[in-house]
Amino acid sequence: MVVGRERRCRASADLAAVVRGSSPQRPHGTLDSPERTVIFPGAAGGSRRRLRDVPRCPPGRVNVATGLGILEAMRGARIFGTGLTGALVLLTSGCGLFDSGPSPQETASDFLRAFAAGDNARAAQLTDNPRAARAMLDATRQGMRPTSLTARIGKVDTASDSDNPKASFNADWEFGGDRRWTYPGSLTMRQGTDTTGNDRWLVHWSPSVVYPKLTAQQTLRRSDQQASPEPVKDRDGNPLMQPQSQVKVMLNPQAAGDLQKTAGALASALGGIDPGITQQSIVDEAKQTKPGQAYLVGTLRDAAYQQVKGQLQNLPGVSLTQDEGLASPNKDFAAQVLTGVRKVADQQRDADSGWQVTAVNADGSTGASFVGEPPKPVPPMSVTLSSRTQQAAEDALRPDD
């Protein structure tokens, strides 16, 4: 018996082991017959019965129609021994009648669970193109930097196309604060061979698996958009800190490869500018960073960055972001006080920052924007410190040459 348009399910048990007629002669037709015909022995030299066509039996599904067709063909034959049990042996002997293996819904659920947890290796293995899936999932996780991601499976539709059922889901990305992105998605399930050589249901891979509007070779990236900082003034209205170009040095531990080696290279470059940055401090911070996220190692004024940029570029897991920040004309002026002021101002900018999620093309260029909010204006800031009084105090404490 040939089952389905593309794939054959063959019975492995001998029909004679279950069905015995009045004659000891074995059936001289087989369940493999391409004409879908089973010949049973009889007084007239055998009765020929044609089995009806049935759909193929994908993994994890019971082909009841096949069993009914066999029983229909057996009508009139005598079943001895265990009665109904004998019939069940025949039903379960056919390939695909009770195939083991995860169903489309189970596979889709496993994929979404791994995707949400950041287990990109596991998620990629559940697709029909593991290499392309792993590369895209890694790039998206690094580009999006979520604080959390939830993906909940919905309905699995097998009615319209039983060979390629579709599983709906809802994705919920959170990026901290009130920054959140939710959308519906869909997975197309197909039968294939996984990385271990087993035939099973797999997610048909394309970038639209992650987000429906992505096209070939695109990934997702979230970017923060901060408003330009306002000058910080002293109590007399004189500027203490002005906006100035700076570079943020970020480290994604998961993308760093040999973390100890990368941390050592960073400490060598930045330790001369900030003695508090050491290999051990970088490793300790990295261990506290959530998977897929990056943390701020340090912020450099443009002049300092120009001195060490050759040591920072091309380090694995390290990203360099040009930004505007607050700086005093003299980095040593009121250093202890202004460090705290700068921290408060940066926290305010972060809280009011905008964001957007865009497509990233294969060449690194930015594609369509999908969601986001513009930054809020930064309110002016002033402190009770007098720059004139502070400068006089520092001059008085400075040793004579």
XYZ file of C-alpha atoms in Angstrom:
401
model
C 0.000 0.000 0.000
C 1.390 3.382 -0.949
C 0.168 6.191 1.289
C 0.235 9.846 0.241
C 1.434 11.767 -2.785
C 5.119 11.988 -1.890
C 5.924 9.443 0.757
C 5.240 5.756 1.257
C 4.228 4.173 4.558
C 4.919 0.453 4.415
C 3.666 -2.231 6.786
C 6.566 -4.073 8.362
C 4.604 -7.002 9.795
C 3.601 -9.991 7.689
C -0.147 -10.030 7.234
C -0.144 -13.786 7.679
C 1.091 -13.376 11.259
C -2.245 -11.816 12.151
C -4.811 -12.922 9.600
C -5.338 -16.607 8.972
C -8.074 -17.969 6.690
C -9.352 -21.488 6.158
C -6.336 -22.250 4.028
C -2.814 -22.293 5.539
C -1.616 -20.516 2.395
C -0.216 -17.041 3.063
C -1.690 -14.075 1.235
C 0.028 -13.653 -2.087
C -0.530 -9.906 -2.172
C 1.310 -7.467 0.073
C 0.578 -4.227 1.834
C 3.281 -2.677 -0.395
C 1.339 -3.284 -3.571
C 1.574 -0.152 -5.758
C -1.971 -0.790 -6.957
C -3.169 -0.419 -3.349
C -4.627 -3.940 -3.609
C -4.537 -6.743 -1.041
C -5.244 -10.316 -2.204
C -6.669 -12.717 0.354
C -6.831 -16.489 -0.241
C -10.202 -18.069 -0.805
C -12.007 -20.896 -2.536
C -11.885 -19.108 -5.843
C -8.141 -18.655 -5.660
C -8.221 -15.462 -3.715
C -10.389 -12.397 -3.368
C -8.998 -9.057 -4.506
C -9.926 -5.940 -2.564
C -8.742 -2.388 -3.337
C -7.849 -0.107 -0.451
C -9.082 3.451 -0.632
C -6.595 6.292 -1.007
C -5.630 7.926 2.284
C -3.535 10.961 3.199
C 0.093 10.401 4.115
C 0.972 9.894 7.747
C 3.235 12.683 9.047
C 5.206 12.227 12.282
C 3.166 12.313 15.451
C -0.211 11.753 13.700
C -2.400 8.637 13.707
C -3.659 7.648 10.276
C -6.992 6.160 11.268
C -8.131 6.008 7.649
C -5.374 3.512 6.870
C -6.533 1.219 9.628
C -10.141 1.430 8.454
C -9.080 0.654 4.904
C -7.198 -2.460 6.018
C -10.143 -3.652 8.113
C -12.440 -3.067 5.145
C -10.183 -5.227 2.991
C -10.177 -7.915 5.673
C -13.943 -8.144 5.796
C -14.931 -11.767 5.299
C -11.575 -13.123 6.468
C -11.459 -15.086 9.727
C -9.429 -13.638 12.609
C -8.245 -16.187 15.158
C -6.249 -16.110 18.363
C -6.434 -12.789 20.134
C -9.333 -11.304 18.170
C -9.295 -7.535 18.405
C -5.715 -7.587 19.659
C -4.661 -9.200 16.400
C -6.280 -6.396 14.460
C -4.450 -3.850 16.592
C -1.128 -5.519 15.841
C -1.858 -5.061 12.163
C -2.795 -1.414 12.644
C 0.322 -0.539 14.583
C 2.626 -2.388 12.209
C 2.156 0.194 9.453
C 4.717 3.013 9.274
C 3.201 6.290 10.388
C 0.042 4.913 11.938
C 1.344 5.713 15.418
C 4.647 7.420 14.592
C 6.484 8.851 17.571
C 7.982 12.336 17.569
C 6.922 15.851 18.526
C 3.786 17.217 16.891
C 3.755 20.536 14.986
C 2.454 22.304 18.098
C 5.122 20.749 20.340
C 7.905 21.705 17.923
C 6.595 25.257 17.554
C 6.338 25.593 21.344
C 9.893 24.287 21.824
C 11.209 26.751 19.231
C 9.454 29.745 20.790
C 10.595 28.752 24.273
C 14.236 28.593 23.158
C 13.917 31.827 21.149
C 12.504 33.725 24.136
C 15.180 32.367 26.495
C 18.001 33.390 24.161
C 18.977 29.750 23.547
C 19.682 30.412 19.878
C 21.543 27.140 19.335
C 18.510 25.099 20.411
C 16.056 27.274 18.475
C 18.142 27.010 15.298
C 18.237 23.200 15.525
C 14.440 23.163 15.377
C 14.436 24.815 11.931
C 15.073 23.456 8.443
C 18.074 25.808 8.014
C 20.027 25.765 11.314
C 23.063 27.715 10.082
C 21.108 30.682 8.691
C 18.756 30.657 11.664
C 21.591 30.703 14.220
C 23.347 33.624 12.514
C 20.181 35.704 12.321
C 19.022 34.906 15.865
C 22.436 35.803 17.298
C 22.537 39.099 15.393
C 18.985 39.986 16.429
C 19.561 39.218 20.092
C 22.690 41.336 20.134
C 21.010 44.141 18.197
C 17.820 44.242 20.267
C 19.336 43.890 23.789
C 15.995 43.118 25.502
C 15.537 43.083 29.259
C 13.032 40.275 28.651
C 11.319 38.494 25.767
C 8.166 36.392 25.856
C 6.785 34.369 22.943
C 3.441 32.629 23.471
C 2.079 30.088 21.015
C -1.472 30.469 19.800
C -3.441 28.294 17.394
C -1.925 25.647 15.142
C -3.919 25.553 11.892
C -3.833 22.226 10.050
C -7.152 22.559 8.249
C -5.979 24.619 5.257
C -2.749 22.708 4.608
C -2.012 19.561 6.617
C 1.447 19.253 5.012
C 2.479 22.779 6.087
C 0.486 23.711 9.203
C 0.880 27.229 10.570
C 1.377 28.093 14.229
C 0.466 31.601 15.358
C 2.247 33.312 18.256
C 2.568 36.630 20.063
C 5.973 38.179 20.825
C 6.491 40.656 23.661
C 9.845 42.491 23.846
C 10.671 44.650 26.869
C 13.587 47.097 26.914
C 13.284 48.676 30.361
C 11.006 51.422 31.622
C 7.870 51.711 29.523
C 9.652 50.704 26.308
C 7.822 47.668 24.956
C 7.020 46.080 21.600
C 4.378 43.418 20.994
C 3.245 41.888 17.719
C 1.667 38.698 16.290
C 3.715 36.276 14.232
C 3.393 32.963 12.439
C 5.514 29.841 11.976
C 5.161 27.508 9.001
C 5.853 23.905 9.975
C 7.327 21.399 7.543
C 8.540 17.833 7.708
C 12.271 17.389 7.383
C 15.400 15.847 8.828
C 16.947 17.459 11.899
C 20.654 17.766 12.745
C 20.646 14.310 14.360
C 19.243 12.626 11.249
C 15.703 12.133 12.570
C 12.615 12.834 10.468
C 10.350 15.232 12.317
C 8.436 18.501 12.144
C 10.640 21.593 11.815
C 10.088 25.351 11.602
C 10.527 26.514 8.014
C 13.186 29.202 8.371
C 13.107 32.754 7.057
C 13.744 36.118 8.811
C 9.974 36.629 8.925
C 9.899 33.939 11.627
C 11.254 36.585 14.018
C 9.155 39.453 12.658
C 6.670 39.174 9.760
C 7.896 42.287 7.887
C 11.540 41.222 7.671
C 12.800 40.149 4.254
C 15.720 37.948 3.184
C 19.014 38.522 5.059
C 17.576 41.190 7.351
C 17.849 41.342 11.140
C 16.422 43.595 13.852
C 18.211 46.317 15.800
C 17.096 48.633 18.582
C 18.792 52.004 18.895
C 18.467 54.541 21.685
C 17.919 58.182 20.790
C 18.896 60.704 23.420
C 18.222 64.393 23.213
C 21.254 66.680 23.307
C 22.159 67.501 26.919
C 21.576 70.978 28.268
C 24.476 72.858 29.946
C 24.712 72.582 33.736
C 25.001 75.992 35.399
C 26.223 77.088 38.790
C 24.235 79.219 41.225
C 25.308 82.393 39.464
C 24.174 81.148 36.050
C 27.680 80.421 34.801
C 28.189 77.207 32.813
C 29.890 74.422 34.767
C 29.495 71.642 32.217
C 28.881 71.865 28.486
C 27.774 69.256 25.882
C 30.819 67.629 24.338
C 31.465 64.779 21.918
C 32.295 61.497 23.671
C 32.534 57.772 22.968
C 30.812 55.067 25.015
C 32.671 51.751 25.242
C 30.169 48.880 25.530
C 30.863 45.159 26.073
C 28.535 42.267 25.264
C 29.987 39.324 27.253
C 28.227 36.672 25.154
C 29.851 37.994 21.974
C 33.281 38.507 23.549
C 34.600 34.991 22.908
C 37.468 34.577 25.400
C 36.151 36.952 28.073
C 39.394 37.046 30.073
C 41.400 37.938 26.982
C 38.966 40.648 25.859
C 38.741 42.084 29.388
C 42.528 42.221 29.557
C 42.738 44.121 26.273
C 40.090 46.607 27.435
C 41.829 47.165 30.766
C 45.132 47.765 29.002
C 43.526 50.443 26.805
C 41.343 52.158 29.403
C 43.258 51.675 32.659
C 45.609 54.549 31.917
C 42.632 56.913 31.572
C 40.596 55.494 34.447
C 42.644 53.436 36.966
C 39.409 51.939 38.305
C 38.964 49.921 35.098
C 40.831 46.615 35.511
C 40.601 43.177 33.947
C 38.938 41.811 37.095
C 36.424 44.660 37.346
C 35.378 44.072 33.728
C 34.972 40.315 34.283
C 32.938 40.914 37.459
C 30.601 43.325 35.653
C 30.278 40.916 32.725
C 29.119 38.097 35.005
C 26.318 40.300 36.321
C 25.094 41.267 32.858
C 21.985 39.528 31.525
C 22.475 37.250 28.489
C 22.402 39.123 25.197
C 22.883 42.542 26.819
C 25.881 44.861 26.859
C 27.124 47.056 29.683
C 28.950 50.368 29.762
C 32.655 49.840 30.467
C 33.577 53.516 30.271
C 32.992 56.862 28.589
C 35.837 58.684 26.844
C 36.212 62.285 25.833
C 37.017 62.590 22.170
C 40.650 63.517 22.827
C 41.161 60.453 25.053
C 39.405 58.194 22.545
C 41.725 59.255 19.759
C 44.659 58.034 21.857
C 43.319 54.487 22.376
C 40.912 53.828 19.497
C 43.444 51.576 17.753
C 43.422 49.285 20.802
C 39.621 49.194 21.049
C 38.584 48.670 17.459
C 37.835 45.092 16.346
C 37.782 43.665 19.875
C 35.134 40.878 19.963
C 31.943 41.909 21.735
C 33.051 45.548 22.055
C 30.977 48.331 20.481
C 31.900 52.018 20.322
C 29.068 54.543 20.280
C 29.546 58.228 19.454
C 27.458 60.438 21.700
C 27.185 63.841 23.301
C 27.837 64.116 27.005
C 28.474 66.709 29.663
C 32.050 67.688 30.429
C 33.779 70.500 32.286
C 36.440 72.586 30.500
C 39.055 71.114 32.832
C 38.639 67.443 33.739
C 40.231 68.050 37.142
C 37.970 70.977 38.072
C 35.624 70.033 40.960
C 36.084 66.442 39.860
C 34.388 64.805 42.846
C 31.364 67.113 42.768
C 30.846 67.163 39.012
C 31.149 63.382 38.707
C 27.974 63.076 40.763
C 26.283 65.868 38.832
C 27.118 64.167 35.536
C 25.673 60.877 36.796
C 22.378 62.513 37.739
C 22.197 64.318 34.373
C 22.907 61.092 32.464
C 20.209 59.237 34.406
C 17.728 61.954 33.478
C 18.687 61.705 29.798
C 18.375 57.917 29.876
C 14.920 58.115 31.439
C 13.759 60.558 28.764
C 15.542 58.912 25.833
C 13.733 57.793 22.717
C 14.159 54.490 20.905
C 13.349 52.742 17.666
C 13.515 49.257 16.167
C 14.652 49.043 12.565
C 15.569 46.416 10.005
C 19.266 45.967 9.299
C 20.238 44.919 5.783
C 22.989 42.460 4.894
C 25.426 45.312 4.139
C 24.819 46.864 7.566
C 22.654 49.720 6.299
C 19.448 50.637 8.112
C 16.143 49.546 6.633
C 12.548 50.288 7.566
C 11.617 51.511 11.046
C 8.944 49.418 12.777
C 8.316 50.941 16.199
C 9.710 53.559 18.583
C 9.294 56.854 20.383
C 11.209 60.157 20.026
C 13.291 61.455 22.960
C 11.834 63.940 25.416
C 13.459 67.372 25.805
C 16.050 67.536 28.588
C 15.157 70.084 31.286
C 17.820 72.635 32.307
C 19.871 71.791 35.362
C 21.682 73.968 37.913
C 23.625 73.348 41.126
C 24.343 75.412 44.236
C 28.092 75.354 43.619
C 29.809 78.615 42.668
C 32.429 78.066 39.998
C 34.348 81.200 41.087
C 34.492 80.104 44.725
C 35.476 76.559 43.726
C 38.255 77.798 41.456
C 39.635 80.090 44.175
C 39.683 77.210 46.649
C 41.529 74.923 44.231
C 44.054 77.649 43.384
C 44.767 78.200 47.090
C 45.443 74.473 47.605
C 47.646 74.120 44.563
C 51.333 73.927 45.593
C 53.627 76.688 44.362
C 55.975 75.799 41.531
